[in-house]
XYZ file of C-alpha atoms in Angstrom:
594
model
C 103.111 -90.710 -135.761
C 99.908 -90.505 -133.750
C 99.014 -93.324 -131.370
C 95.580 -94.613 -130.474
C 95.397 -94.072 -126.744
C 92.261 -96.197 -126.314
C 89.470 -95.036 -124.022
C 89.522 -91.553 -122.559
C 88.123 -90.406 -119.238
C 85.312 -88.675 -121.089
C 84.265 -92.091 -122.420
C 84.220 -93.397 -118.849
C 81.795 -90.642 -117.895
C 79.735 -91.275 -121.057
C 79.443 -94.958 -120.259
C 78.322 -94.225 -116.702
C 75.667 -91.787 -117.974
C 74.534 -94.295 -120.611
C 74.200 -97.042 -117.982
C 72.068 -94.804 -115.749
C 69.817 -93.888 -118.682
C 69.470 -97.547 -119.676
C 68.605 -98.610 -116.132
C 66.066 -95.796 -115.986
C 64.433 -97.011 -119.196
C 64.211 -100.531 -117.759
C 62.544 -99.278 -114.551
C 60.196 -97.182 -116.689
C 59.018 -100.251 -118.573
C 58.680 -102.088 -115.274
C 56.365 -99.398 -113.943
C 54.227 -99.691 -117.082
C 53.408 -103.308 -116.213
C 50.344 -102.911 -113.960
C 49.657 -105.956 -111.753
C 46.193 -107.502 -111.760
C 44.356 -106.700 -108.544
C 43.472 -109.647 -106.338
C 39.738 -109.173 -106.767
C 39.854 -108.517 -110.473
C 38.885 -111.263 -112.897
C 40.559 -111.245 -116.294
C 38.207 -111.443 -119.246
C 38.318 -114.908 -120.764
C 37.883 -115.059 -124.514
C 36.662 -118.260 -126.151
C 39.575 -120.349 -127.373
C 39.789 -120.372 -131.167
C 39.554 -123.772 -132.762
C 42.754 -124.962 -134.334
C 43.040 -125.454 -138.084
C 44.615 -128.812 -137.258
C 42.052 -131.615 -137.399
C 41.529 -133.481 -134.144
C 42.475 -137.142 -133.998
C 39.584 -139.237 -135.192
C 37.416 -140.860 -132.532
C 34.038 -142.577 -132.614
C 30.985 -140.382 -131.939
C 29.848 -140.228 -128.353
C 27.522 -142.975 -127.247
C 25.779 -143.654 -123.974
C 28.219 -146.460 -123.218
C 31.293 -144.184 -123.344
C 32.264 -142.961 -119.892
C 35.142 -141.109 -118.252
C 36.774 -141.998 -114.948
C 39.265 -139.853 -113.041
C 42.282 -140.552 -110.847
C 44.114 -137.790 -109.043
C 47.119 -137.144 -106.809
C 48.867 -133.940 -105.759
C 50.732 -133.640 -109.055
C 48.508 -135.214 -111.729
C 44.831 -135.262 -112.627
C 44.156 -138.054 -115.141
C 40.892 -138.836 -116.951
C 40.361 -142.219 -118.597
C 37.824 -142.980 -121.311
C 36.126 -146.297 -121.928
C 36.468 -145.637 -125.683
C 39.646 -147.544 -126.415
C 40.448 -147.851 -122.708
C 42.806 -144.884 -123.032
C 44.080 -141.932 -121.067
C 41.958 -139.041 -122.320
C 43.167 -136.039 -120.272
C 46.355 -135.323 -118.315
C 46.676 -132.171 -116.231
C 49.833 -131.203 -114.338
C 48.381 -129.651 -111.189
C 51.357 -127.515 -110.144
C 51.947 -125.714 -113.450
C 50.225 -123.158 -115.649
C 50.472 -122.646 -119.404
C 51.176 -119.272 -120.994
C 48.190 -117.376 -122.332
C 47.894 -113.599 -122.747
C 44.134 -113.672 -122.142
C 43.551 -116.561 -119.735
C 44.985 -116.388 -116.240
C 46.073 -119.652 -114.580
C 45.561 -121.697 -117.729
C 46.359 -125.336 -116.842
C 49.087 -127.414 -118.461
C 47.222 -130.136 -120.358
C 49.365 -132.681 -122.169
C 46.533 -134.985 -123.254
C 43.136 -133.310 -123.732
C 40.532 -132.571 -126.357
C 41.278 -135.723 -128.363
C 44.810 -134.550 -129.188
C 46.253 -138.001 -128.388
C 45.261 -141.605 -128.879
C 47.045 -144.932 -128.549
C 46.327 -148.611 -128.654
C 47.356 -152.072 -129.804
C 46.673 -153.484 -133.244
C 46.424 -157.200 -134.116
C 45.739 -159.040 -137.327
C 43.145 -161.762 -137.003
C 43.330 -165.032 -138.888
C 41.414 -163.568 -141.816
C 43.906 -160.693 -142.136
C 41.525 -158.094 -140.697
C 43.023 -155.452 -138.383
C 41.733 -155.356 -134.810
C 42.483 -152.054 -133.021
C 41.866 -151.598 -129.285
C 41.169 -147.900 -129.953
C 37.887 -148.983 -131.596
C 36.701 -151.090 -128.659
C 34.320 -149.976 -125.924
C 35.624 -151.006 -122.496
C 33.827 -151.423 -119.189
C 35.574 -149.881 -116.191
C 35.778 -150.635 -112.484
C 37.575 -148.497 -109.918
C 39.328 -149.644 -106.766
C 41.157 -146.868 -104.912
C 43.820 -145.479 -107.234
C 43.405 -148.354 -109.739
C 41.078 -148.524 -112.751
C 40.474 -151.774 -114.616
C 39.017 -151.671 -118.129
C 37.835 -154.745 -120.008
C 36.632 -155.261 -123.575
C 35.841 -158.195 -125.839
C 37.242 -158.748 -129.319
C 35.543 -161.845 -130.712
C 36.212 -164.612 -128.240
C 39.188 -162.759 -126.724
C 39.098 -160.613 -123.591
C 41.431 -157.594 -123.332
C 42.050 -155.964 -119.964
C 43.865 -152.672 -119.301
C 44.807 -151.977 -115.657
C 45.884 -148.428 -114.747
C 47.301 -147.492 -111.347
C 48.207 -143.907 -110.479
C 51.480 -144.130 -108.556
C 53.448 -141.450 -106.720
C 54.648 -138.328 -108.498
C 54.121 -138.424 -112.271
C 53.820 -142.159 -113.004
C 50.884 -144.267 -114.207
C 51.372 -148.020 -114.151
C 49.787 -149.649 -117.209
C 49.303 -153.425 -117.405
C 47.857 -155.222 -120.421
C 46.358 -158.686 -120.016
C 44.572 -160.827 -122.615
C 42.715 -164.124 -122.494
C 41.684 -166.176 -125.518
C 43.633 -163.982 -127.942
C 45.163 -167.122 -129.412
C 41.808 -167.908 -131.029
C 41.805 -164.523 -132.741
C 45.333 -163.761 -133.970
C 47.781 -165.574 -136.199
C 50.855 -163.407 -135.552
C 53.360 -163.379 -132.689
C 53.381 -159.607 -132.288
C 51.153 -156.598 -131.755
C 51.693 -153.052 -132.964
C 51.637 -150.284 -130.361
C 50.476 -147.153 -132.189
C 50.560 -143.673 -130.643
C 49.336 -140.477 -132.309
C 49.973 -137.182 -130.561
C 49.238 -133.595 -131.573
C 51.438 -131.572 -129.212
C 49.759 -128.477 -127.817
C 51.576 -125.136 -127.440
C 52.247 -124.372 -123.769
C 55.020 -121.754 -123.607
C 55.541 -118.202 -124.783
C 57.559 -118.202 -127.961
C 56.225 -120.671 -130.516
C 59.416 -121.072 -132.551
C 61.556 -121.761 -129.480
C 59.137 -124.346 -128.073
C 58.730 -125.941 -131.492
C 62.503 -126.364 -131.721
C 62.523 -128.146 -128.359
C 59.626 -130.472 -129.275
C 60.896 -133.847 -130.510
C 60.998 -137.632 -130.149
C 63.160 -138.938 -127.284
C 63.970 -142.564 -126.549
C 66.332 -144.909 -124.694
C 67.682 -148.335 -125.662
C 70.518 -150.741 -124.825
C 68.988 -151.490 -121.424
C 68.508 -147.741 -120.667
C 72.218 -147.028 -121.219
C 71.916 -145.279 -124.586
C 69.784 -142.295 -125.482
C 68.837 -140.554 -128.705
C 66.399 -137.970 -130.009
C 64.896 -136.921 -133.317
C 63.660 -133.424 -134.023
C 63.018 -133.704 -137.768
C 61.077 -135.919 -140.120
C 61.206 -139.673 -139.708
C 62.760 -141.807 -136.979
C 63.691 -145.428 -137.639
C 65.135 -147.787 -135.058
C 64.616 -151.175 -136.640
C 67.576 -152.856 -134.924
C 67.297 -151.420 -131.408
C 64.885 -152.445 -128.662
C 63.548 -149.224 -127.132
C 63.132 -149.220 -123.349
C 60.999 -146.097 -123.541
C 59.736 -143.717 -126.188
C 58.441 -140.214 -125.578
C 57.753 -136.760 -126.899
C 59.346 -133.844 -125.063
C 58.487 -130.180 -125.211
C 60.444 -127.270 -123.800
C 59.613 -128.065 -120.160
C 57.340 -131.132 -120.185
C 57.324 -134.643 -121.590
C 54.948 -137.547 -122.162
C 56.551 -140.965 -122.529
C 55.766 -144.653 -122.229
C 58.083 -147.358 -120.941
C 57.836 -151.023 -121.908
C 59.188 -153.684 -119.573
C 60.006 -155.973 -122.510
C 60.822 -153.156 -124.952
C 59.489 -151.864 -128.264
C 60.914 -153.499 -131.400
C 61.150 -152.331 -135.012
C 60.255 -148.767 -134.028
C 59.389 -146.090 -136.545
C 57.936 -142.626 -136.235
C 57.096 -139.459 -138.079
C 56.690 -135.850 -137.030
C 55.268 -132.886 -138.865
C 55.528 -129.187 -138.010
C 52.240 -127.296 -137.669
C 52.658 -123.670 -138.700
C 49.673 -122.061 -136.953
C 47.064 -122.736 -134.310
C 47.175 -124.264 -130.850
C 49.315 -127.246 -131.844
C 53.061 -127.273 -132.523
C 53.713 -130.666 -134.125
C 52.028 -133.920 -135.094
C 53.703 -137.145 -133.971
C 53.045 -140.731 -135.035
C 54.835 -143.710 -133.493
C 54.643 -147.448 -134.220
C 56.534 -150.171 -132.359
C 56.135 -153.936 -131.987
C 55.564 -155.750 -128.713
C 55.856 -159.522 -128.455
C 53.000 -161.929 -127.915
C 53.863 -164.903 -125.737
C 51.860 -168.000 -126.696
C 49.671 -165.643 -128.758
C 48.704 -163.652 -125.648
C 49.597 -160.042 -124.843
C 50.622 -159.938 -121.188
C 52.941 -156.949 -120.894
C 53.705 -154.241 -118.339
C 54.089 -150.585 -119.266
C 54.351 -147.252 -117.482
C 53.235 -143.810 -118.615
C 55.141 -140.738 -117.391
C 53.848 -137.167 -117.690
C 56.664 -135.097 -116.218
C 58.135 -131.630 -115.941
C 61.742 -131.615 -117.097
C 63.378 -131.072 -113.731
C 66.916 -132.484 -113.562
C 66.656 -133.750 -109.978
C 63.300 -135.410 -110.660
C 64.491 -137.015 -113.896
C 67.595 -138.420 -112.214
C 65.518 -139.899 -109.384
C 63.935 -142.440 -111.746
C 67.329 -143.930 -112.672
C 66.245 -144.690 -116.238
C 68.370 -142.192 -118.165
C 65.463 -139.703 -118.145
C 67.889 -136.882 -117.307
C 69.199 -137.099 -120.880
C 65.837 -135.717 -122.029
C 66.899 -132.328 -120.677
C 68.945 -130.833 -123.566
C 71.829 -129.319 -121.598
C 74.361 -130.024 -124.354
C 76.639 -132.890 -125.246
C 79.941 -133.792 -123.635
C 81.833 -130.797 -122.193
C 78.907 -128.400 -122.775
C 76.601 -130.572 -120.690
C 79.308 -130.917 -118.045
C 79.509 -127.111 -117.692
C 75.748 -126.896 -117.154
C 75.448 -129.891 -114.843
C 78.662 -129.276 -112.944
C 78.647 -125.477 -112.669
C 75.679 -123.392 -113.851
C 72.876 -125.508 -112.358
C 74.567 -125.998 -108.935
C 75.519 -122.306 -108.781
C 71.999 -121.232 -109.744
C 70.446 -123.568 -107.155
C 72.774 -122.313 -104.431
C 72.150 -118.627 -105.170
C 68.385 -119.039 -105.588
C 68.253 -120.789 -102.190
C 69.142 -117.402 -100.685
C 65.642 -116.207 -101.599
C 66.692 -113.482 -104.054
C 64.949 -112.755 -107.353
C 65.916 -114.898 -110.335
C 67.221 -111.886 -112.269
C 69.664 -111.050 -109.472
C 70.682 -114.714 -109.301
C 71.702 -114.431 -112.973
C 73.524 -111.186 -112.128
C 75.553 -112.941 -109.414
C 76.205 -115.914 -111.718
C 77.677 -113.510 -114.259
C 79.990 -112.017 -111.664
C 81.075 -115.517 -110.594
C 81.971 -116.435 -114.190
C 83.879 -113.171 -114.633
C 85.811 -113.818 -111.433
C 86.831 -117.300 -112.620
C 87.893 -115.962 -116.024
C 89.611 -112.860 -114.612
C 93.214 -114.220 -114.967
C 92.602 -114.941 -118.664
C 90.926 -111.577 -119.195
C 93.788 -109.782 -117.452
C 96.306 -111.416 -119.784
C 94.141 -110.485 -122.762
C 93.977 -106.815 -121.778
C 97.691 -106.779 -120.965
C 98.378 -108.168 -124.426
C 96.147 -105.449 -125.911
C 98.120 -102.801 -124.044
C 101.450 -104.263 -125.254
C 100.227 -104.315 -128.849
C 99.121 -100.700 -128.508
C 102.588 -99.728 -127.258
C 104.443 -101.387 -130.148
C 101.966 -100.210 -132.765
C 104.266 -97.388 -134.005
C 106.989 -99.966 -134.730
C 104.507 -102.216 -136.525
C 103.363 -99.313 -138.671
C 106.986 -98.441 -139.488
C 107.631 -102.000 -140.656
C 104.497 -101.980 -142.793
C 105.552 -98.676 -144.355
C 109.117 -99.917 -144.933
C 107.964 -103.087 -146.714
C 104.995 -101.486 -148.391
C 106.223 -102.300 -151.900
C 108.086 -105.454 -150.953
C 107.006 -109.074 -151.082
C 103.974 -109.502 -148.721
C 105.677 -112.540 -147.225
C 108.716 -110.475 -146.223
C 106.458 -107.857 -144.685
C 104.702 -110.533 -142.664
C 108.014 -112.008 -141.489
C 109.306 -108.574 -140.460
C 106.076 -107.889 -138.545
C 106.315 -111.199 -136.687
C 109.957 -110.424 -135.850
C 108.856 -107.202 -134.106
C 106.343 -109.207 -132.038
C 108.963 -111.847 -131.212
C 111.589 -109.371 -130.034
C 109.016 -107.528 -127.928
C 107.910 -110.790 -126.310
C 104.356 -110.444 -127.615
C 102.443 -113.547 -128.650
C 99.711 -112.058 -130.824
C 97.878 -115.389 -131.039
C 97.415 -115.512 -127.244
C 94.525 -113.065 -127.686
C 92.503 -115.895 -129.241
C 92.394 -117.839 -125.949
C 89.654 -115.771 -124.205
C 87.498 -116.064 -127.311
C 87.965 -119.830 -127.424
C 87.103 -120.116 -123.720
C 83.912 -118.096 -124.247
C 82.585 -120.414 -126.990
C 81.669 -123.414 -124.769
C 80.378 -121.043 -122.064
C 78.126 -119.276 -124.553
C 76.758 -122.548 -125.930
C 76.215 -123.892 -122.401
C 74.207 -120.771 -121.498
C 72.304 -121.032 -124.782
C 71.176 -124.454 -123.526
C 70.787 -123.454 -119.868
C 68.360 -120.521 -119.990
C 65.552 -121.913 -122.189
C 65.628 -125.310 -120.433
C 65.907 -124.387 -116.744
C 62.524 -125.270 -115.242
C 63.202 -123.204 -112.102
C 63.430 -120.091 -114.285
C 60.115 -120.797 -116.027
C 57.592 -118.097 -115.178
C 60.091 -116.162 -113.043
C 59.653 -112.434 -113.583
C 62.254 -109.703 -113.314
C 61.534 -106.008 -113.787
C 59.330 -105.790 -116.905
C 60.050 -109.401 -117.983
C 57.318 -111.898 -117.089
C 59.299 -115.052 -117.939
C 63.102 -115.260 -118.050
C 62.955 -118.391 -120.234
C 61.116 -116.479 -122.993
C 61.634 -113.188 -124.804
C 60.219 -109.912 -123.466
C 57.854 -108.139 -125.878
C 57.319 -104.843 -124.082
C 57.947 -102.992 -127.363
C 55.364 -104.347 -129.800
C 55.596 -103.445 -133.470
C 52.600 -102.848 -135.775
C 54.357 -104.834 -138.513
C 56.552 -107.903 -138.936
C 60.293 -107.575 -139.540
C 61.840 -110.637 -141.218
C 63.966 -112.707 -138.783
C 63.002 -110.285 -135.987
C 59.239 -110.636 -135.590
C 56.606 -108.226 -134.360
C 58.359 -107.091 -131.187
C 61.623 -105.678 -129.878
C 63.075 -107.224 -126.751
C 64.319 -104.493 -124.391
C 66.918 -106.812 -122.863
C 68.118 -107.888 -126.331
C 68.311 -104.264 -127.457
C 70.222 -103.225 -124.329
C 72.580 -106.184 -124.722
C 73.251 -105.300 -128.376
C 74.091 -101.678 -127.507
C 76.500 -102.702 -124.733
C 78.199 -105.289 -126.990
C 78.603 -102.587 -129.654
C 80.201 -100.204 -127.132
C 82.550 -102.944 -125.921
C 83.453 -103.802 -129.521
C 84.272 -100.166 -130.326
C 86.440 -99.900 -127.216
C 88.347 -103.128 -127.870
C 88.615 -102.852 -131.671
C 91.058 -99.948 -131.373
C 93.784 -102.472 -130.594
C 93.147 -104.580 -133.692
C 95.846 -104.412 -136.331
C 95.070 -103.737 -139.953
C 95.819 -106.574 -142.425
C 99.569 -106.894 -143.022
C 99.170 -108.661 -146.364
C 97.403 -107.534 -149.491
C 94.147 -109.327 -150.118
C 93.524 -110.108 -146.458
C 90.138 -108.811 -145.221
C 89.842 -106.035 -142.676
C 88.078 -107.597 -139.689
C 87.061 -104.336 -138.012
C 83.852 -103.792 -140.047
C 82.849 -107.395 -139.345
C 83.325 -106.792 -135.614
C 80.911 -103.875 -135.755
C 78.342 -105.826 -137.774
C 78.363 -108.774 -135.337
C 76.484 -106.992 -132.477
C 73.755 -105.946 -134.933
C 73.280 -109.515 -136.194
C 73.324 -110.690 -132.573
C 70.180 -108.634 -132.023
C 68.261 -110.838 -134.469
C 69.313 -113.915 -132.512
C 68.560 -112.536 -129.031
C 65.245 -110.898 -129.890
C 63.353 -114.199 -129.724
C 65.687 -115.987 -127.307
C 65.271 -116.370 -123.551
C 65.410 -112.949 -121.896
C 67.582 -114.471 -119.147
C 70.280 -115.054 -121.774
C 70.063 -111.413 -122.957
C 70.204 -110.172 -119.352
C 73.268 -112.335 -118.660
C 75.147 -110.988 -121.684
C 74.106 -107.421 -120.949
C 75.639 -107.735 -117.476
C 78.654 -109.648 -118.817
C 79.544 -107.054 -121.445
C 78.857 -104.140 -119.085
C 81.374 -105.741 -116.681
C 83.805 -106.143 -119.602
C 83.613 -102.406 -120.237
C 84.241 -101.630 -116.577
C 87.195 -104.057 -116.553
C 88.758 -102.364 -119.593
C 88.483 -98.957 -117.928
C 89.762 -100.166 -114.533
C 92.710 -102.026 -116.066
C 93.606 -99.049 -118.255
C 93.464 -96.375 -115.559
C 94.253 -98.237 -112.342
C 96.175 -101.446 -113.069
C 98.273 -101.393 -116.238
C 100.889 -98.679 -116.699
C 101.787 -98.328 -120.382
C 105.124 -96.697 -119.523
C 106.116 -99.743 -117.491
C 104.898 -102.004 -120.294
C 107.020 -100.043 -122.776
C 110.063 -100.430 -120.514
C 109.384 -104.165 -120.206
C 109.197 -104.489 -123.992
C 112.540 -102.746 -124.374
C 114.044 -105.192 -121.864
C 112.545 -108.071 -123.805
C 114.159 -106.794 -126.981
C 117.585 -106.770 -125.351
C 117.273 -110.383 -124.216
C 118.058 -113.259 -126.596
C 114.812 -114.821 -127.648
C 114.149 -118.477 -128.233
C 111.425 -119.247 -130.720
C 108.433 -121.156 -129.461
C 107.147 -124.193 -131.323
C 104.286 -122.286 -132.905
C 106.535 -119.434 -134.030
C 109.066 -121.912 -135.429
C 106.394 -123.689 -137.415
C 105.026 -120.385 -138.722
C 108.525 -119.287 -139.801
C 109.203 -122.639 -141.466
C 105.866 -122.493 -143.297
C 106.649 -118.982 -144.552
C 110.139 -119.988 -145.679
C 108.715 -123.006 -147.481
C 106.087 -120.812 -149.153
C 108.802 -118.350 -150.238
C 110.904 -121.191 -151.680
C 107.899 -122.496 -153.616
C 107.141 -119.008 -154.865
C 110.753 -118.564 -156.076
C 110.594 -121.958 -157.788
C 107.394 -120.992 -159.611
C 108.949 -117.697 -160.728
C 112.044 -119.524 -162.038
C 109.889 -121.968 -163.986
C 107.979 -119.055 -165.534
C 111.260 -117.406 -166.590
C 112.522 -120.667 -168.131
C 109.293 -121.101 -170.104
C 109.540 -117.524 -171.369
C 113.153 -118.132 -172.545
C 112.084 -121.260 -174.447
C 109.403 -119.234 -176.248
């Protein structure tokens, strides 16, 4: 009976040659990316107008003016139409654009956002501050805007504070003569502009975010309507992949509701509408608010102490703990050495492999033990070929038990990898420090690489092929072929053969990685390449199959005590056999009666 001896030395040589070829291809693509010379100016094409209608504003009049406040991080323009923030530019960041170099990150601009307070007067007519023309005065980093609504005076006071914060105070006088209600509606409309490379990925990360329960609780909404009628929101915002715009209310927003709508094409990703109540005290609106226009940097978000760090989608519970407690600190430590981000990911991969090495060693040892006892397993399957499938399964498990092989222990490495994979799936597209970091031919490790552009669209794949995703898929396929040789065929009739599914998985993985962050593809390319090296090293330099065979024979000679899992499996099989015999007896009795 012929045994499968696993990987031969010729395969080791083949893998080494393949790796060199693959690295050569990557360097080739890198060399094809010509840098722009310092003196060269890229041609700037006029920006196409979006098919999404702009938010409605009044036509320009001579009385409408704009005033600007600026610090190192923010440039903010205010308009006297509605007394609103008209433009917000984050000074330290650039948006992705294939044609425009150094395109600024603009959260509010071009009438894509408006907000204001709505009151009902005593006749039932709606008064909206967005329709009022304010007069402005500037004093240092503070702008005061004042408008009249009937006999009432409404004053908005904006102060640009440190970092990314704008203090926003609302004061009214004489509003009691105008309104008959004890509340005002705060209404915010926001068409979110595309900033990053990879529309679908950024669209997925664009959603409502809000805190309540005195900043202790946090929630988000990425689809359709949001309704928080019972909670008092401390702040409400809209986050994108790396940036957020949010407003905080000192007294809180009540009876909140919102709606979002996906925009398929154009410069905008989604439309947002929010409505929340704020209280009037003695029929006057005297409330304090703050606007925040921030990059989603974990350290920055934590510094505010208002649960802003929950905006960063690093994963819930244990997944988030892995990112916050391991991947982010390790990345920060390695990047502080001044090495390229791609090599930081490379070293992170090695660190993870080192931590998981005891589990991986046990997995490969188990694979070697199963390969050694395979002839005995095949003999049992042949012996009970025509017998009851349950007996064949019991006989197979008895061979494993006597040999001291726990076949279910091989599931442990796979289970360990699941939370790590999901943590990395959250880490790479949300790590601000990786944004815009290039590596070889990749211009941004938080987005896909599209070096290979296709003249047509492939469903679920797009109009490009990611080199990193393609390389990762090939390496995963090689690793699967090398490790699948140890997989047993189904021991019961009707059970599916998992081997074909294992080969299909790397191909389907390509569709997932092709539009994912290239840093994730690079990580898994390195991870699976290391897996292949580990298999070869363990096979040829660490594990001796002759010694393993001798150990198995010793295990057979020793009396074996069943573990709890094995006992339960045996009891379940015996119970199933008893039920099967009972059913057969009942069938025989019914046939006799007939």
